[in-house]
XYZ file of C-alpha atoms in Angstrom:
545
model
C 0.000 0.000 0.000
C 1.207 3.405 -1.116
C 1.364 5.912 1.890
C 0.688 9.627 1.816
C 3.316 12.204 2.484
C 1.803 15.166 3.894
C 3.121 18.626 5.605
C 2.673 20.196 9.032
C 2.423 23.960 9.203
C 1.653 26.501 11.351
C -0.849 28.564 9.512
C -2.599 30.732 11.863
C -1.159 33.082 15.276
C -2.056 30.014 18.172
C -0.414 26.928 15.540
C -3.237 25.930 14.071
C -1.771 22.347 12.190
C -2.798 21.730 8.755
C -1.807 18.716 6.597
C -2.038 18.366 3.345
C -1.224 18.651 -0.634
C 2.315 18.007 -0.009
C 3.568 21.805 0.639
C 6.916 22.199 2.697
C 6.846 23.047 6.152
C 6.726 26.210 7.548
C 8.395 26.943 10.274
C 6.161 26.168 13.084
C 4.915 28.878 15.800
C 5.447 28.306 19.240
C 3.091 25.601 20.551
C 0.534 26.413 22.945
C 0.192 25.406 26.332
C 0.575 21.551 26.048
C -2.779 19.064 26.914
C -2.691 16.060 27.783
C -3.435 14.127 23.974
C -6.204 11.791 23.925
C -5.196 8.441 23.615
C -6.471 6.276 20.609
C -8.155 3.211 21.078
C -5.796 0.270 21.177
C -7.028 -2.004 18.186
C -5.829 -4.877 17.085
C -3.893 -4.177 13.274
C -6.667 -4.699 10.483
C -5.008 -6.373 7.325
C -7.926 -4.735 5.222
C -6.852 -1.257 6.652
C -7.020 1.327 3.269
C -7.257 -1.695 1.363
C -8.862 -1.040 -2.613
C -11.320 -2.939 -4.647
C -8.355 -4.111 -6.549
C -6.253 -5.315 -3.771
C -9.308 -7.041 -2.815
C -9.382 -8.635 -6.308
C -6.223 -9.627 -6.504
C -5.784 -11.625 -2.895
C -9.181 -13.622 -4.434
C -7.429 -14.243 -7.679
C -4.655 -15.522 -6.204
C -6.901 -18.151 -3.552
C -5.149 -15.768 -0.512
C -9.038 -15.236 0.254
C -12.306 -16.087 -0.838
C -15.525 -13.974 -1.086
C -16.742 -15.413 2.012
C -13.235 -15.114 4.532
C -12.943 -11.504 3.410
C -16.884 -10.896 4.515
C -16.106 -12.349 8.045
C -13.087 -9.938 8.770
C -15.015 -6.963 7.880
C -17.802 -8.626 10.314
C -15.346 -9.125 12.553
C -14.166 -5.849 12.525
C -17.343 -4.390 12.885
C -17.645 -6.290 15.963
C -14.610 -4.573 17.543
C -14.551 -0.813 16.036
C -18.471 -0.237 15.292
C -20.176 -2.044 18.371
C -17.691 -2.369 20.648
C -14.020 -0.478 21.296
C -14.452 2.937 19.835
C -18.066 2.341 18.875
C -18.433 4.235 16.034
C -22.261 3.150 15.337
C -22.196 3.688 12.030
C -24.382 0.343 10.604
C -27.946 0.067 11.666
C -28.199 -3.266 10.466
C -26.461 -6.548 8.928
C -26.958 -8.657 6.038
C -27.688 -12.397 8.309
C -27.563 -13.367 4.285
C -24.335 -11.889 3.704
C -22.186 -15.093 4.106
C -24.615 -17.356 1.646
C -24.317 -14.408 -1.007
C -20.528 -14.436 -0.678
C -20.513 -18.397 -0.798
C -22.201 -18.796 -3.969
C -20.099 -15.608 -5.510
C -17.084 -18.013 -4.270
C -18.741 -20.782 -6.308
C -19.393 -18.479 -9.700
C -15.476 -17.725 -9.331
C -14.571 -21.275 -9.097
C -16.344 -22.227 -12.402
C -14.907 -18.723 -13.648
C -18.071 -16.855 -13.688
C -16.566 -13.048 -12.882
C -19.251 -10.611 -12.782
C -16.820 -7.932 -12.826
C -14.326 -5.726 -10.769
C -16.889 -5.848 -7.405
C -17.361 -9.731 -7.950
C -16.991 -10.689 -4.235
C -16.522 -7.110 -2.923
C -18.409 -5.834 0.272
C -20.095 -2.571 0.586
C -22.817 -0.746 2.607
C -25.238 1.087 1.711
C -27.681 3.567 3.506
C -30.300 2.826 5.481
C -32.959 4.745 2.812
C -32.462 2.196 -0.100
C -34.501 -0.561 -0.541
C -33.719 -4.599 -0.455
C -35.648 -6.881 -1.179
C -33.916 -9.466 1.473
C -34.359 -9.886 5.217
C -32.806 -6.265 6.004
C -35.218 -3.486 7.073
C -35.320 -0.170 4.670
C -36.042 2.349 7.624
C -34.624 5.848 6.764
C -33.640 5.359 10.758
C -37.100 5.859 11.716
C -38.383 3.946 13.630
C -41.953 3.846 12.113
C -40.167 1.886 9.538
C -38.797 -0.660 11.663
C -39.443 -4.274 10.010
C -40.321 -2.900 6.869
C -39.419 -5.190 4.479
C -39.378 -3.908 0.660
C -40.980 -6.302 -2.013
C -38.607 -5.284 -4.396
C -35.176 -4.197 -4.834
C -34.323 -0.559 -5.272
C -32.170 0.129 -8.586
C -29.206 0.318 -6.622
C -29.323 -3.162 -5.165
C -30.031 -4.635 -8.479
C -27.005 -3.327 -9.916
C -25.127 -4.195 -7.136
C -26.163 -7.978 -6.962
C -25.728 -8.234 -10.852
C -21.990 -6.635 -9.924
C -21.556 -9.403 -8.139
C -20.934 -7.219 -4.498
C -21.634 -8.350 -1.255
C -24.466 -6.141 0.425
C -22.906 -6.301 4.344
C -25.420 -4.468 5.753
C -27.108 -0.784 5.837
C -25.796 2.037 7.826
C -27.193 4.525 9.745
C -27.894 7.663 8.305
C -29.772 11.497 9.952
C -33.474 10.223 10.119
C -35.748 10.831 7.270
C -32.032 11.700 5.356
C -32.156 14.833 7.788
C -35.449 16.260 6.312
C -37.097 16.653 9.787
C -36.071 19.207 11.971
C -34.004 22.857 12.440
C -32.527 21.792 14.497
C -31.554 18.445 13.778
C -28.451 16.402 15.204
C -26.453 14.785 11.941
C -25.830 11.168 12.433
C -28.765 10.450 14.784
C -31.855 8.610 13.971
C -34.220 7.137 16.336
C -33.800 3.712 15.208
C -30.034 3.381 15.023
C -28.822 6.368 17.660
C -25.648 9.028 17.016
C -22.797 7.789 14.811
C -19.527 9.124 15.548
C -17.012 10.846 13.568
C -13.975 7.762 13.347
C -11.418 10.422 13.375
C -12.287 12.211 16.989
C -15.199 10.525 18.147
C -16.801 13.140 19.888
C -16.996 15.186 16.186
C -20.008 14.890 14.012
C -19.852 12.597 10.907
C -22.290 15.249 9.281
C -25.735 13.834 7.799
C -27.429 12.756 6.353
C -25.349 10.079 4.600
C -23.198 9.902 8.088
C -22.948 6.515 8.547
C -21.912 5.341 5.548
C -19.260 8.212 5.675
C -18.145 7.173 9.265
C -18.115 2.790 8.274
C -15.791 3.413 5.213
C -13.485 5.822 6.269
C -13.101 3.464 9.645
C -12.205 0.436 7.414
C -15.185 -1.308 8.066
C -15.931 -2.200 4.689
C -14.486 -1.757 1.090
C -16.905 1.143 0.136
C -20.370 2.186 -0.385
C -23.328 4.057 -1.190
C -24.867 7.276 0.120
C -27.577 9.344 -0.889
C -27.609 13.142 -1.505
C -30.685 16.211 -1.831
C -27.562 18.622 -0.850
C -24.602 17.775 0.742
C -25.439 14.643 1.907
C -22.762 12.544 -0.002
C -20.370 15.116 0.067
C -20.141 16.460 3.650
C -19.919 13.040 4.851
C -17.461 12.508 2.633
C -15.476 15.490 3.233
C -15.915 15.019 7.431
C -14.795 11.575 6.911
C -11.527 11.648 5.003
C -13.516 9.849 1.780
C -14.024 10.713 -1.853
C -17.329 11.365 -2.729
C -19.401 11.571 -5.913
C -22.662 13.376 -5.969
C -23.688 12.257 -10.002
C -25.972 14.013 -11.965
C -29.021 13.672 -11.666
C -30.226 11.022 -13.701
C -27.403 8.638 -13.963
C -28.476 6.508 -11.192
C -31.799 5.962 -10.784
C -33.701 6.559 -7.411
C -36.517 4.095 -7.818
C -36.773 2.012 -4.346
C -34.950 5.116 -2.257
C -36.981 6.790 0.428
C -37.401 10.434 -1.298
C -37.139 13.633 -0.704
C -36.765 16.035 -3.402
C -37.382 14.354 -7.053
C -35.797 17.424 -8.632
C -32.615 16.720 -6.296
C -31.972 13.232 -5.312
C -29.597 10.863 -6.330
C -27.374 7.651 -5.190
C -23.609 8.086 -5.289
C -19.958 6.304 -4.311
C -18.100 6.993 -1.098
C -14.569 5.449 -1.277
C -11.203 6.216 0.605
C -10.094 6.619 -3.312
C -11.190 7.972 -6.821
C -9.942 5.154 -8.450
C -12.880 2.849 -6.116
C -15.407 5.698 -6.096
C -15.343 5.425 -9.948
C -15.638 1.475 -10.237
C -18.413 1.917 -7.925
C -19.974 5.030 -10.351
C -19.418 2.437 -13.076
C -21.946 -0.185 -11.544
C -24.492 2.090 -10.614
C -25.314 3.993 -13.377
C -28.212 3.347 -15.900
C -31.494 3.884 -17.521
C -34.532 2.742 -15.460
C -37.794 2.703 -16.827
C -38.585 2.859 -13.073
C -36.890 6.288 -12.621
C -37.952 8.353 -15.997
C -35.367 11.056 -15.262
C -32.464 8.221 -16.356
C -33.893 8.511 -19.354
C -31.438 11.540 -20.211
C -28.527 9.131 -18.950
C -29.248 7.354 -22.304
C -25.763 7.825 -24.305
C -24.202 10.211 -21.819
C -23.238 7.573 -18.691
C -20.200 5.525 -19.048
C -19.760 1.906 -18.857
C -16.401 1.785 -17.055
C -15.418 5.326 -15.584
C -11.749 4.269 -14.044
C -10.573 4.549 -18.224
C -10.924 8.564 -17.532
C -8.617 8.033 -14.344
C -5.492 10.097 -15.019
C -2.196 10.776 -13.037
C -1.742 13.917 -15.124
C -5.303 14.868 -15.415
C -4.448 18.334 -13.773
C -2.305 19.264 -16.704
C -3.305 21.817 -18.828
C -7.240 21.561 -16.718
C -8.728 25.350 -16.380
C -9.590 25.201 -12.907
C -11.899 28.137 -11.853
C -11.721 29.223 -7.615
C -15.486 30.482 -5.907
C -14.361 32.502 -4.098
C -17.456 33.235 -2.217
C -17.510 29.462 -0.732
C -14.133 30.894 1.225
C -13.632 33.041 4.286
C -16.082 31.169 6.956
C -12.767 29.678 8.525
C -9.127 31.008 8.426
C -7.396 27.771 8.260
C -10.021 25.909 6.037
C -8.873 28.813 3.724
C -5.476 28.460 4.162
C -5.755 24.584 3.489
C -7.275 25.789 0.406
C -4.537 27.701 -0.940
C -1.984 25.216 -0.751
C -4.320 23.234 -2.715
C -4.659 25.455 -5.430
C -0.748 26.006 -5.328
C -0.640 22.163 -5.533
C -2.792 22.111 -8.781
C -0.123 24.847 -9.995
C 2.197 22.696 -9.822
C 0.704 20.002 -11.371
C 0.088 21.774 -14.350
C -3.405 23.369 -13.829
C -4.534 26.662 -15.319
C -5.837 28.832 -12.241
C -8.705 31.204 -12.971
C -9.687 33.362 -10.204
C -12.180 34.510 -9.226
C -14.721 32.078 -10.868
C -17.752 33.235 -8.509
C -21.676 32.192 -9.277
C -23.527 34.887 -10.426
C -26.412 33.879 -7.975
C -24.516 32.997 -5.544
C -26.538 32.711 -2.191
C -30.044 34.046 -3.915
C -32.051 30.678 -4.024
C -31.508 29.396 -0.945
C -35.090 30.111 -0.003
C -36.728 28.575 -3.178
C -34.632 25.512 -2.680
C -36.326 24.957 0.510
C -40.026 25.671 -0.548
C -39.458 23.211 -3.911
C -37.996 20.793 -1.276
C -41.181 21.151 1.211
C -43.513 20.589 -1.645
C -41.456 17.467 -3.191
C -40.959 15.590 -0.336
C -44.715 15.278 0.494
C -45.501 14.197 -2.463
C -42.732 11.651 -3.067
C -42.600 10.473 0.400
C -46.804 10.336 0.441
C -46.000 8.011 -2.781
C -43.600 5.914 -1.110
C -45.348 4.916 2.158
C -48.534 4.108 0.211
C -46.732 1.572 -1.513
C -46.296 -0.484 1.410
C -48.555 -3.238 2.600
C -51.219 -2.294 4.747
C -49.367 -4.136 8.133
C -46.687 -0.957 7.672
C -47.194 1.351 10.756
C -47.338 4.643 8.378
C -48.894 4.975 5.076
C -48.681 8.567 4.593
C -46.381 11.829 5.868
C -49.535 12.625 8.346
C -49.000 9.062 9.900
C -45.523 9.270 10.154
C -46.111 12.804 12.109
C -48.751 11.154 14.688
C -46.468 8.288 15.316
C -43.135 10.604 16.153
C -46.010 12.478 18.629
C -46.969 9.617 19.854
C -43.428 7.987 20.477
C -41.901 11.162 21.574
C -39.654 9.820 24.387
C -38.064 7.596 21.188
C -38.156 9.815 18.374
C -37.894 13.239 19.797
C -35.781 13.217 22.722
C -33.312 16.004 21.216
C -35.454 17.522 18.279
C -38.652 17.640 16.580
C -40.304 17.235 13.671
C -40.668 21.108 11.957
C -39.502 20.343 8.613
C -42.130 17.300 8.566
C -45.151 19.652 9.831
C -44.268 22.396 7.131
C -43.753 19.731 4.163
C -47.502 18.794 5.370
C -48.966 22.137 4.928
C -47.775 22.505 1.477
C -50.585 21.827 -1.014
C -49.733 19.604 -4.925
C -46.951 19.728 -7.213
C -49.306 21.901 -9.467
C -49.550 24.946 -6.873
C -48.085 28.038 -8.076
C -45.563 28.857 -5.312
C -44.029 25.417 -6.014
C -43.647 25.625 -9.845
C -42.519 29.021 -9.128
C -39.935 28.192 -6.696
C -38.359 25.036 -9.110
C -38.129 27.955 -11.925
C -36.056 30.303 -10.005
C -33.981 26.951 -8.783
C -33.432 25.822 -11.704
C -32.806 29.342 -13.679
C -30.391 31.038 -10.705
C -28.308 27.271 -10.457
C -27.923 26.202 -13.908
C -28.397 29.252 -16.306
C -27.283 32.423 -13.775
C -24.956 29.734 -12.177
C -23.171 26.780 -13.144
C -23.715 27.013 -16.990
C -22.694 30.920 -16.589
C -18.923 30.352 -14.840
C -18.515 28.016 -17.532
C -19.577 29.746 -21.239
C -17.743 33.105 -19.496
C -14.233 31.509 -18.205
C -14.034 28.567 -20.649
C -13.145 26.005 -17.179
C -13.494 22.490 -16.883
C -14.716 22.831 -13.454
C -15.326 24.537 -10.278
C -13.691 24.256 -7.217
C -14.222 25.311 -3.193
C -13.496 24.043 0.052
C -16.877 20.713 0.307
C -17.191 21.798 4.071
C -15.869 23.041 7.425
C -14.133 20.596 9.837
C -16.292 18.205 12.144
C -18.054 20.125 14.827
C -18.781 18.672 18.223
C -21.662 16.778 18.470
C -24.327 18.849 19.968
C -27.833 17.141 21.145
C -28.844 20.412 22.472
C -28.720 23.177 20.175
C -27.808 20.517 17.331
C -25.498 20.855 14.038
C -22.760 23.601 13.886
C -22.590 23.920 10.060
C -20.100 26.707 9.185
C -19.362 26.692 5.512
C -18.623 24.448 1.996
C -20.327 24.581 -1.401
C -22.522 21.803 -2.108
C -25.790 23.850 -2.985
C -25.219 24.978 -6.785
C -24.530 21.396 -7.822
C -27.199 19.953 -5.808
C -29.633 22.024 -7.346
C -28.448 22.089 -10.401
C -28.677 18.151 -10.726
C -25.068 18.594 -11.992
C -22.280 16.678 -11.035
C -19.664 17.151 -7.778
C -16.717 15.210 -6.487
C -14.775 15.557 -3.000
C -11.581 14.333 -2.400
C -9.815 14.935 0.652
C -7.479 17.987 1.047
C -5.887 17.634 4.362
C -7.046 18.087 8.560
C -6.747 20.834 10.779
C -5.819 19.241 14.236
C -6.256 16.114 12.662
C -10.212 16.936 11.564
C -10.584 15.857 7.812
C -11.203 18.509 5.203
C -12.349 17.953 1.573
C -11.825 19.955 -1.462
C -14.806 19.795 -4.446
C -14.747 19.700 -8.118
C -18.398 20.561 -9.413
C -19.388 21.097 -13.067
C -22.254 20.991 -15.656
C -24.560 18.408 -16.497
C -22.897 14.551 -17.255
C -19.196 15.925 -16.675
C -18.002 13.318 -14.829
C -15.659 11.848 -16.498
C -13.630 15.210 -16.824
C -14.368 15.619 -13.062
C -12.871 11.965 -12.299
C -9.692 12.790 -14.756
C -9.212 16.291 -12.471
C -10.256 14.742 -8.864
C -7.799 11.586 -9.777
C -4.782 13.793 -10.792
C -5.135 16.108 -7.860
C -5.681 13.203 -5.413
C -2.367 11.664 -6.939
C -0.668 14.571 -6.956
C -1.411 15.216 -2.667
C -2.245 12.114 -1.118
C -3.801 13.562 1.431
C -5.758 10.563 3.042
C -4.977 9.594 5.992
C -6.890 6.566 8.147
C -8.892 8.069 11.428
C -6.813 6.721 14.408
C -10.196 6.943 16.814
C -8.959 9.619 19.119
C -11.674 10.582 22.014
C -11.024 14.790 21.624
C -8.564 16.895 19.638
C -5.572 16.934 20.271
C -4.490 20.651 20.180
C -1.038 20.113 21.481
């Protein structure tokens, strides 16, 4: 395995330590008054540890494992980091079919039946996508408990016909954090907080949190998150992972627990690009399920690792947002070594490359989303058999009153109560409110930076660092720039950057409509060119010593 090299600096008056994109030192500050460092849990050494897809591969090629022995040390493992030792909590529930699936993937190898590069490969996925197996699809809620799903979402199709082994679900923010103000990232009702693997009294940030936390603690080969905004890619960034938030329309959503139809979509976390994009690969394709993948038709790839390129920062036009910068001094300063990295590499720098409507649909966004999410999520739970516990948003509102102690002991349920009041997808205000979306993010947006400044994509720090998980006054959200993409439906990729005090930070790539594979060519040569991952050594606190 291929280490990173990384920097310390001291960026900031106090020593604020970054690390990242392979700058020299500075020479430090003095240090400030030294604390006592928390001490990191004392695990036995993982042979998976940052292990790839193609590692993976190659130990079952070679008979070193099967299918079926590399399953049971990622259960294992789960057994010591997730429920017990550091306890990250990060999976809700496990596949008890996991081991049969893996047995008779061992047995299609044998007779030299590959389905691919996941044949025999575990992943997660979240707890809002729907199997048709033993496993309950929940969106953490527990008014889903036991709620079995009579068919398969898109997602799990294409990952059985992949050949990968579905471990388990992780937990995610309930309802995929669509239910309060002030809601707590990483907690759901059903499954509880997940913790942030690097220091475990951080937030993983929501609402594709556990997934972000599992991966990025080794506790499986990769997996699948969904986003509305940010939700692939503040995980991602808050948990040391690549993260690709497609556009909308290259994976299909049928058999995911909505919220916005204009919005959603399925995507790849991965501790690389390289895995992120064989897991993009799988994934993608028309649905007549899912009418928007329609668009997909001709435009998605078959295998997206042939755009991977070690030089794919050379001669790129990169263009800087400024605007997404100055919420947090060292963030920025992170940043710019970054973008002096890219230099390096080759990269043409244009900046500033700042949105046009920056910052002027943020209200819209919400309305569109009120309105969307009653009507798909109305659609959804009236789907299920009539022994489900909620059928409709209304139900699911009377049972979190009526199980308060369980389901609201930190927050409640405003976002749910507004989405109710909103009237049909035909009401003015709503049609109103996806016009202005879609005309400030895509024509006075997105589609503007790049007819004015010729670039192949758009870049900004994904997020702040992890805040401390707060069940009082909940999330502590400071910064990133995962809202023009999102509502867009265009394409963005994290990769990690570098930590401050040894919290991740991610840095995004975003661009028009089905750019991924020049996205993946940029995000692969920067991540080459940095190296900036580094695996979360479970520490209780910061250590700001």
């Amino acid at each position: 395995m291929n280490r990173r090299t990384f920097f310390e600096l001291s960026a900031l008056a106090g020593g604020v330590t970054l690390t990242g994109c392979n700058e020299k030192p500075a020479p430090p500050a003095p240090p400030p008054v030294k604390k006592e460092a928390a001490p990191a849990s004392e695990l036995a050494p993982f042979e998976f540890d940052e292990i790839t897809v193609a590692n993976l591969q190659q130990a079952m090629e070679s008979g070193r494992f099967t299918a079926r022995a590399i399953a049971e040390q990622y259960l294992s493992r789960i057994d010591a980091v997730d429920k017990n030792g550091p306890t990250i909590n990060s999976i809700i529930e496990l596949n008890p079919d996991a081991l049969s699936i893996a047995d008779t993937l061992d047995s299609e190898r044998k007779s030299n039946k590959l389905r691919g590069p996941l044949h025999g490969i575990p992943i997660l996925i979240k707890d809002n996508i729907d199997t048709s197996d033993r496993m309950s699809t929940s969106a953490g809620s527990l008014a889903l408990q036991g709620s079995i799903a009579a068919k398969d979402s898109f997602v799990a199709e294409r990952l059985r016909a992949a050949g990968a082994v579905i471990l388990g679900k992780t937990n995610l923010s309930e309802w995929a954090n669509f239910r309060s103000t002030h809601s707590v990232s990483g907690w759901s009702g059903r499954g509880g907080q997940t913790r942030n693997p690097y220091v475990l009294d951080r937030n993983p940030c929501g609402s594709s949190s556990g997934t972000g936390a599992a991966i990025s603690a080794n506790l499986c080969a990769i997996g699948v998150g969904t986003e509305t905004d940010g939700s692939i890619v503040c995980p991602s960034s808050m948990n040391g992972l690549v993260g690709i938030k497609p556009t909308v329309g290259l994976i299909s959503r049928s058999g995911i627990i909505p919220i916005s139809h204009t919005q959603d979509t399925a995507g790849p976390m991965a501790r690389t690009v390289r895995d992120a994009a064989i897991l993009l690969s799988a994934l993608a394709g028309v649905d007549p399920r899912d009418s928007v993948t329609a668009a997909s038709d001709g435009k998605s790839q078959p295998d997206y690792t042939k755009f991977l390129d070690e030089s794919g920062l050379k001669g790129a036009r990169i263009g800087i947002a400024r605007k997404f910068f100055g919420f947090n001094a060292a963030v920025d300063r992170l940043m710019e070594n970054c973008i002096k990295a890219m230099k390096q590499e080759g990269a043409i720098i244009i900046d500033p490359t700042d949105l046009p409507s920056h910052g002027k649909y943020n209200d819209t966004e919400f309305e569109a989303m009120l309105y969307e999410f009653k009507a798909g999520l109305n659609a959804y739970l009236g789907s299920l058999p009539k022994s489900a516990k909620v059928h409709s948003l209304a139900d699911v509102i009377a049972f979190n009153a009526k199980e308060r102690a369980a389901e609201m002991p930190y927050f409640g349920q405003e976002i749910l109560m507004d989405a109710q009041k909103k009237g049909s997808l035909k009401d003015k205000a709503y049609l109103d409110a996806l016009a202005n979306n879609r005309k400030l993010s895509r024509d006075e947006g997105i589609d503007a930076v790049f007819a004015k400044y010729k670039v192949d994509a758009i870049v900004g720090p994904t997020a702040g660092t992890p805040w401390v998980t707060d069940w009082i006054n909940g999330d502590h959200e400071s910064g990133g720039c995962p809202t023009p993409a999102a509502v867009a439906g265009y394409p963005h990729i994290t990769v990690p950057a570098g930590y401050i005090f040894g919290l991740p930070v991610g840095i995004s790539f975003f661009g028009t409509a089905w750019s991924e594979p020049t996205l993946l060519k940029i995000a692969y040569g920067f991540e080459q060119a940095t190296k900036s991952r580094n695996a979360p050594k479970f520490q209780k606190t910061v250590d700001f010593g």
